[in-house]
Amino acid sequence: MLQTVEQETGASPQWSVIWLHGLGADGHDFAPIVPELVRPHWPALRFVFPHAPVRPITINNGVPMRGWYDIVGMDFRSRADMAGVRESMAQLDALIAREIERGIAADHIFLAGFSQGGAVILSAALARTAPLAGLIALSTYLPDAQSATRVEGAVDVPVFMAHGTGDPVISLPVAEHSAQVLRDLGLQPQWHSYPMAHQVCAEEIDALGDWLQQRLGVA
């Protein structure tokens, strides 16, 4: 089981958000977003921020760092080590199972990810046959998009996608293509773009809050 950083916004949470960080970061990276995102009248949520394993990253001269998979080149059609992606999907499944064991219903679990973390959760969306509350994919892309498929019996999951128009790490057209592939495969991502680089912004957090509020069923 991956080590995690956790925050609960109230007693006895019945909703969970499992949030995967980007390359070279760790589980602490997005923990500060919780008070900016969560609204006072929401039900209690548990935020789970796992640390990715440390692994050599080919594109960074093999320097070891926290990463959900190896990046082997610049071409987005083949840059992701798909064996590493699948390994991280299995670790994500273990975290989901632990939340269920802790009393959170599967359809009350959100998966979120930034950059590399988002690539893993988008891949997981295509393989998920049990319900989820929704997916949050920030500044990211779908690995191996040209051959992506959904498993038989895959569930429809609400998806929030957001990206910077000036992102120098994952260009806007790459992200837009990923969103279109998801649509072609039957998902309906809610798409947002903002005048920013490879980051998050206040307007994005506000829009994500609106989306989460709708999913949580509160006014």
Tab-separated table of C-alpha atoms in Angstrom:
chain	number	residue	atom	x	y	z
A	1	MET	CA	0.000	0.000	0.000
A	2	LEU	CA	1.334	3.431	-0.923
A	3	GLN	CA	2.104	5.874	1.850
A	4	THR	CA	-0.392	8.727	1.947
A	5	VAL	CA	-1.079	12.166	3.363
A	6	GLU	CA	-4.692	12.483	4.557
A	7	GLN	CA	-7.041	15.281	5.520
A	8	GLU	CA	-10.640	14.996	6.711
A	9	THR	CA	-12.908	18.028	6.489
A	10	GLY	CA	-15.266	16.748	9.188
A	11	ALA	CA	-16.115	13.802	11.400
A	12	SER	CA	-17.065	10.406	9.915
A	13	PRO	CA	-16.613	11.288	6.226
A	14	GLN	CA	-18.782	9.433	3.747
A	15	TRP	CA	-16.976	10.756	0.657
A	16	SER	CA	-13.333	10.354	-0.381
A	17	VAL	CA	-11.067	12.065	-2.915
A	18	ILE	CA	-7.916	10.148	-3.909
A	19	TRP	CA	-5.585	12.714	-5.501
A	20	LEU	CA	-2.433	11.771	-7.453
A	21	HIS	CA	0.356	14.340	-7.745
A	22	GLY	CA	2.558	15.137	-10.731
A	23	LEU	CA	6.068	13.994	-11.625
A	24	GLY	CA	8.707	14.830	-9.035
A	25	ALA	CA	6.214	16.022	-6.424
A	26	ASP	CA	4.718	14.041	-3.555
A	27	GLY	CA	1.487	13.655	-1.621
A	28	HIS	CA	1.963	16.980	0.141
A	29	ASP	CA	1.816	18.902	-3.142
A	30	PHE	CA	-1.966	19.343	-3.389
A	31	ALA	CA	-2.837	19.147	0.304
A	32	PRO	CA	-2.953	22.994	0.562
A	33	ILE	CA	-5.751	23.078	-2.031
A	34	VAL	CA	-8.270	21.533	0.375
A	35	PRO	CA	-9.262	24.722	2.252
A	36	GLU	CA	-9.422	26.638	-1.040
A	37	LEU	CA	-11.662	24.045	-2.668
A	38	VAL	CA	-13.994	22.807	0.069
A	39	ARG	CA	-17.106	24.815	0.915
A	40	PRO	CA	-18.510	25.094	4.453
A	41	HIS	CA	-21.861	23.429	3.761
A	42	TRP	CA	-20.438	20.323	2.057
A	43	PRO	CA	-20.598	16.921	3.729
A	44	ALA	CA	-17.385	15.686	5.343
A	45	LEU	CA	-14.749	14.430	2.873
A	46	ARG	CA	-11.547	12.473	3.302
A	47	PHE	CA	-8.744	13.600	0.985
A	48	VAL	CA	-6.097	10.941	0.339
A	49	PHE	CA	-2.852	12.145	-1.266
A	50	PRO	CA	-0.566	9.161	-2.001
A	51	HIS	CA	3.181	9.391	-2.620
A	52	ALA	CA	4.228	7.870	-5.948
A	53	PRO	CA	7.137	5.401	-5.858
A	54	VAL	CA	10.632	6.716	-6.570
A	55	ARG	CA	11.835	5.492	-9.981
A	56	PRO	CA	14.410	6.501	-12.629
A	57	ILE	CA	12.879	8.826	-15.231
A	58	THR	CA	14.453	8.308	-18.650
A	59	ILE	CA	13.632	11.767	-20.013
A	60	ASN	CA	15.372	13.317	-16.983
A	61	ASN	CA	18.637	11.442	-17.648
A	62	GLY	CA	17.530	8.554	-15.459
A	63	VAL	CA	17.469	10.640	-12.290
A	64	PRO	CA	15.275	8.886	-9.684
A	65	MET	CA	12.240	10.836	-8.514
A	66	ARG	CA	8.672	10.198	-7.523
A	67	GLY	CA	6.694	9.230	-10.593
A	68	TRP	CA	3.665	7.157	-11.486
A	69	TYR	CA	5.450	5.795	-14.574
A	70	ASP	CA	8.621	6.337	-16.584
A	71	ILE	CA	8.639	8.914	-19.377
A	72	VAL	CA	10.743	7.524	-22.185
A	73	GLY	CA	10.557	10.307	-24.808
A	74	MET	CA	8.941	13.508	-26.039
A	75	ASP	CA	6.348	11.978	-28.392
A	76	PHE	CA	3.039	11.859	-26.535
A	77	ARG	CA	1.963	8.871	-28.635
A	78	SER	CA	4.647	6.712	-27.002
A	79	ARG	CA	6.211	8.637	-24.113
A	80	ALA	CA	4.499	6.793	-21.248
A	81	ASP	CA	5.799	3.451	-20.016
A	82	MET	CA	2.464	1.649	-20.098
A	83	ALA	CA	3.690	-1.128	-17.783
A	84	GLY	CA	4.305	1.579	-15.187
A	85	VAL	CA	0.884	3.092	-15.858
A	86	ARG	CA	-0.758	-0.281	-15.256
A	87	GLU	CA	1.279	-0.773	-12.074
A	88	SER	CA	0.063	2.587	-10.771
A	89	MET	CA	-3.527	1.726	-11.742
A	90	ALA	CA	-3.218	-1.400	-9.569
A	91	GLN	CA	-1.903	0.685	-6.669
A	92	LEU	CA	-4.817	3.069	-7.180
A	93	ASP	CA	-7.234	0.122	-7.068
A	94	ALA	CA	-5.724	-0.847	-3.702
A	95	LEU	CA	-6.351	2.658	-2.367
A	96	ILE	CA	-9.944	2.533	-3.609
A	97	ALA	CA	-10.427	-0.847	-1.918
A	98	ARG	CA	-9.078	0.568	1.346
A	99	GLU	CA	-11.573	3.447	1.238
A	100	ILE	CA	-14.385	0.951	0.702
A	101	GLU	CA	-13.112	-1.074	3.660
A	102	ARG	CA	-13.195	2.135	5.707
A	103	GLY	CA	-16.892	2.553	4.966
A	104	ILE	CA	-16.925	4.774	1.877
A	105	ALA	CA	-19.276	3.577	-0.855
A	106	ALA	CA	-17.604	3.146	-4.252
A	107	ASP	CA	-19.916	5.735	-5.811
A	108	HIS	CA	-18.769	8.230	-3.150
A	109	ILE	CA	-15.111	8.044	-4.202
A	110	PHE	CA	-13.577	10.653	-6.513
A	111	LEU	CA	-10.272	10.146	-8.316
A	112	ALA	CA	-8.209	13.249	-9.035
A	113	GLY	CA	-4.845	13.743	-10.648
A	114	PHE	CA	-2.518	16.446	-11.910
A	115	SER	CA	-0.241	15.867	-14.917
A	116	GLN	CA	1.217	12.331	-14.527
A	117	GLY	CA	-1.333	11.592	-11.803
A	118	GLY	CA	-4.141	12.632	-14.124
A	119	ALA	CA	-2.815	10.358	-16.851
A	120	VAL	CA	-3.158	7.425	-14.477
A	121	ILE	CA	-6.720	8.233	-13.463
A	122	LEU	CA	-7.824	8.756	-17.078
A	123	SER	CA	-6.365	5.342	-17.900
A	124	ALA	CA	-8.176	3.903	-14.886
A	125	ALA	CA	-11.462	5.383	-16.117
A	126	LEU	CA	-11.324	3.206	-19.217
A	127	ALA	CA	-10.812	0.061	-17.146
A	128	ARG	CA	-13.250	0.740	-14.314
A	129	THR	CA	-16.242	-1.614	-14.084
A	130	ALA	CA	-17.381	-0.556	-10.595
A	131	PRO	CA	-18.987	2.847	-9.913
A	132	LEU	CA	-17.157	6.006	-8.875
A	133	ALA	CA	-18.364	9.486	-7.948
A	134	GLY	CA	-16.252	11.149	-10.633
A	135	LEU	CA	-12.823	11.858	-12.105
A	136	ILE	CA	-10.833	15.093	-11.939
A	137	ALA	CA	-8.081	15.380	-14.565
A	138	LEU	CA	-5.957	18.537	-14.358
A	139	SER	CA	-3.250	19.575	-16.847
A	140	THR	CA	-2.972	16.056	-18.176
A	141	TYR	CA	-3.462	13.703	-21.118
A	142	LEU	CA	-4.522	10.137	-21.904
A	143	PRO	CA	-1.478	7.894	-22.419
A	144	ASP	CA	-1.463	5.727	-25.548
A	145	ALA	CA	-4.532	7.609	-26.777
A	146	GLN	CA	-4.251	6.270	-30.337
A	147	SER	CA	-4.986	2.713	-29.176
A	148	ALA	CA	-7.073	3.397	-26.071
A	149	THR	CA	-10.148	1.223	-25.531
A	150	ARG	CA	-12.692	0.698	-22.767
A	151	VAL	CA	-13.004	-2.683	-21.129
A	152	GLU	CA	-16.262	-4.548	-21.518
A	153	GLY	CA	-18.680	-3.401	-18.843
A	154	ALA	CA	-16.834	-0.150	-18.141
A	155	VAL	CA	-18.966	2.303	-16.177
A	156	ASP	CA	-19.771	5.854	-17.209
A	157	VAL	CA	-18.096	8.274	-14.818
A	158	PRO	CA	-18.483	12.072	-14.718
A	159	VAL	CA	-15.179	13.689	-15.746
A	160	PHE	CA	-13.868	17.195	-15.045
A	161	MET	CA	-10.914	18.152	-17.270
A	162	ALA	CA	-9.026	21.451	-17.089
A	163	HIS	CA	-5.913	22.674	-18.877
A	164	GLY	CA	-3.780	25.749	-19.395
A	165	THR	CA	-3.788	27.351	-22.839
A	166	GLY	CA	-0.071	28.119	-22.400
A	167	ASP	CA	0.989	24.797	-20.879
A	168	PRO	CA	4.608	24.175	-21.990
A	169	VAL	CA	4.737	20.623	-20.564
A	170	ILE	CA	1.566	19.105	-22.048
A	171	SER	CA	0.370	21.277	-24.918
A	172	LEU	CA	-3.282	22.254	-25.185
A	173	PRO	CA	-3.843	20.294	-28.452
A	174	VAL	CA	-2.580	17.096	-26.774
A	175	ALA	CA	-5.045	17.565	-23.920
A	176	GLU	CA	-7.893	18.469	-26.277
A	177	HIS	CA	-7.189	15.335	-28.319
A	178	SER	CA	-7.329	13.254	-25.145
A	179	ALA	CA	-10.707	14.767	-24.277
A	180	GLN	CA	-11.972	13.937	-27.770
A	181	VAL	CA	-10.746	10.333	-27.468
A	182	LEU	CA	-12.663	10.026	-24.202
A	183	ARG	CA	-15.790	11.338	-25.963
A	184	ASP	CA	-15.287	8.884	-28.814
A	185	LEU	CA	-15.098	6.097	-26.208
A	186	GLY	CA	-18.403	7.150	-24.651
A	187	LEU	CA	-17.356	9.383	-21.754
A	188	GLN	CA	-18.499	12.992	-21.532
A	189	PRO	CA	-15.711	15.097	-20.011
A	190	GLN	CA	-16.645	18.584	-18.871
A	191	TRP	CA	-13.850	20.603	-20.478
A	192	HIS	CA	-12.312	23.831	-19.146
A	193	SER	CA	-9.295	25.826	-20.297
A	194	TYR	CA	-7.609	28.778	-18.618
A	195	PRO	CA	-4.875	31.278	-19.555
A	196	MET	CA	-2.168	29.596	-17.470
A	197	ALA	CA	0.874	27.325	-17.786
A	198	HIS	CA	1.344	23.866	-16.190
A	199	GLN	CA	-0.385	24.758	-12.934
A	200	VAL	CA	-3.770	25.387	-11.330
A	201	CYS	CA	-5.487	28.752	-10.928
A	202	ALA	CA	-8.182	30.255	-8.712
A	203	GLU	CA	-10.814	30.265	-11.466
A	204	GLU	CA	-10.169	26.573	-12.096
A	205	ILE	CA	-10.518	25.728	-8.391
A	206	ASP	CA	-13.812	27.627	-8.300
A	207	ALA	CA	-15.147	25.731	-11.334
A	208	LEU	CA	-14.035	22.446	-9.821
A	209	GLY	CA	-15.843	23.393	-6.616
A	210	ASP	CA	-19.056	23.937	-8.589
A	211	TRP	CA	-18.641	20.561	-10.284
A	212	LEU	CA	-17.947	18.759	-7.003
A	213	GLN	CA	-20.902	20.450	-5.339
A	214	GLN	CA	-23.192	19.085	-8.026
A	215	ARG	CA	-21.707	15.586	-7.652
A	216	LEU	CA	-22.111	15.773	-3.855
A	217	GLY	CA	-25.774	16.626	-4.298
A	218	VAL	CA	-25.741	19.824	-2.245
A	219	ALA	CA	-27.116	23.220	-3.214
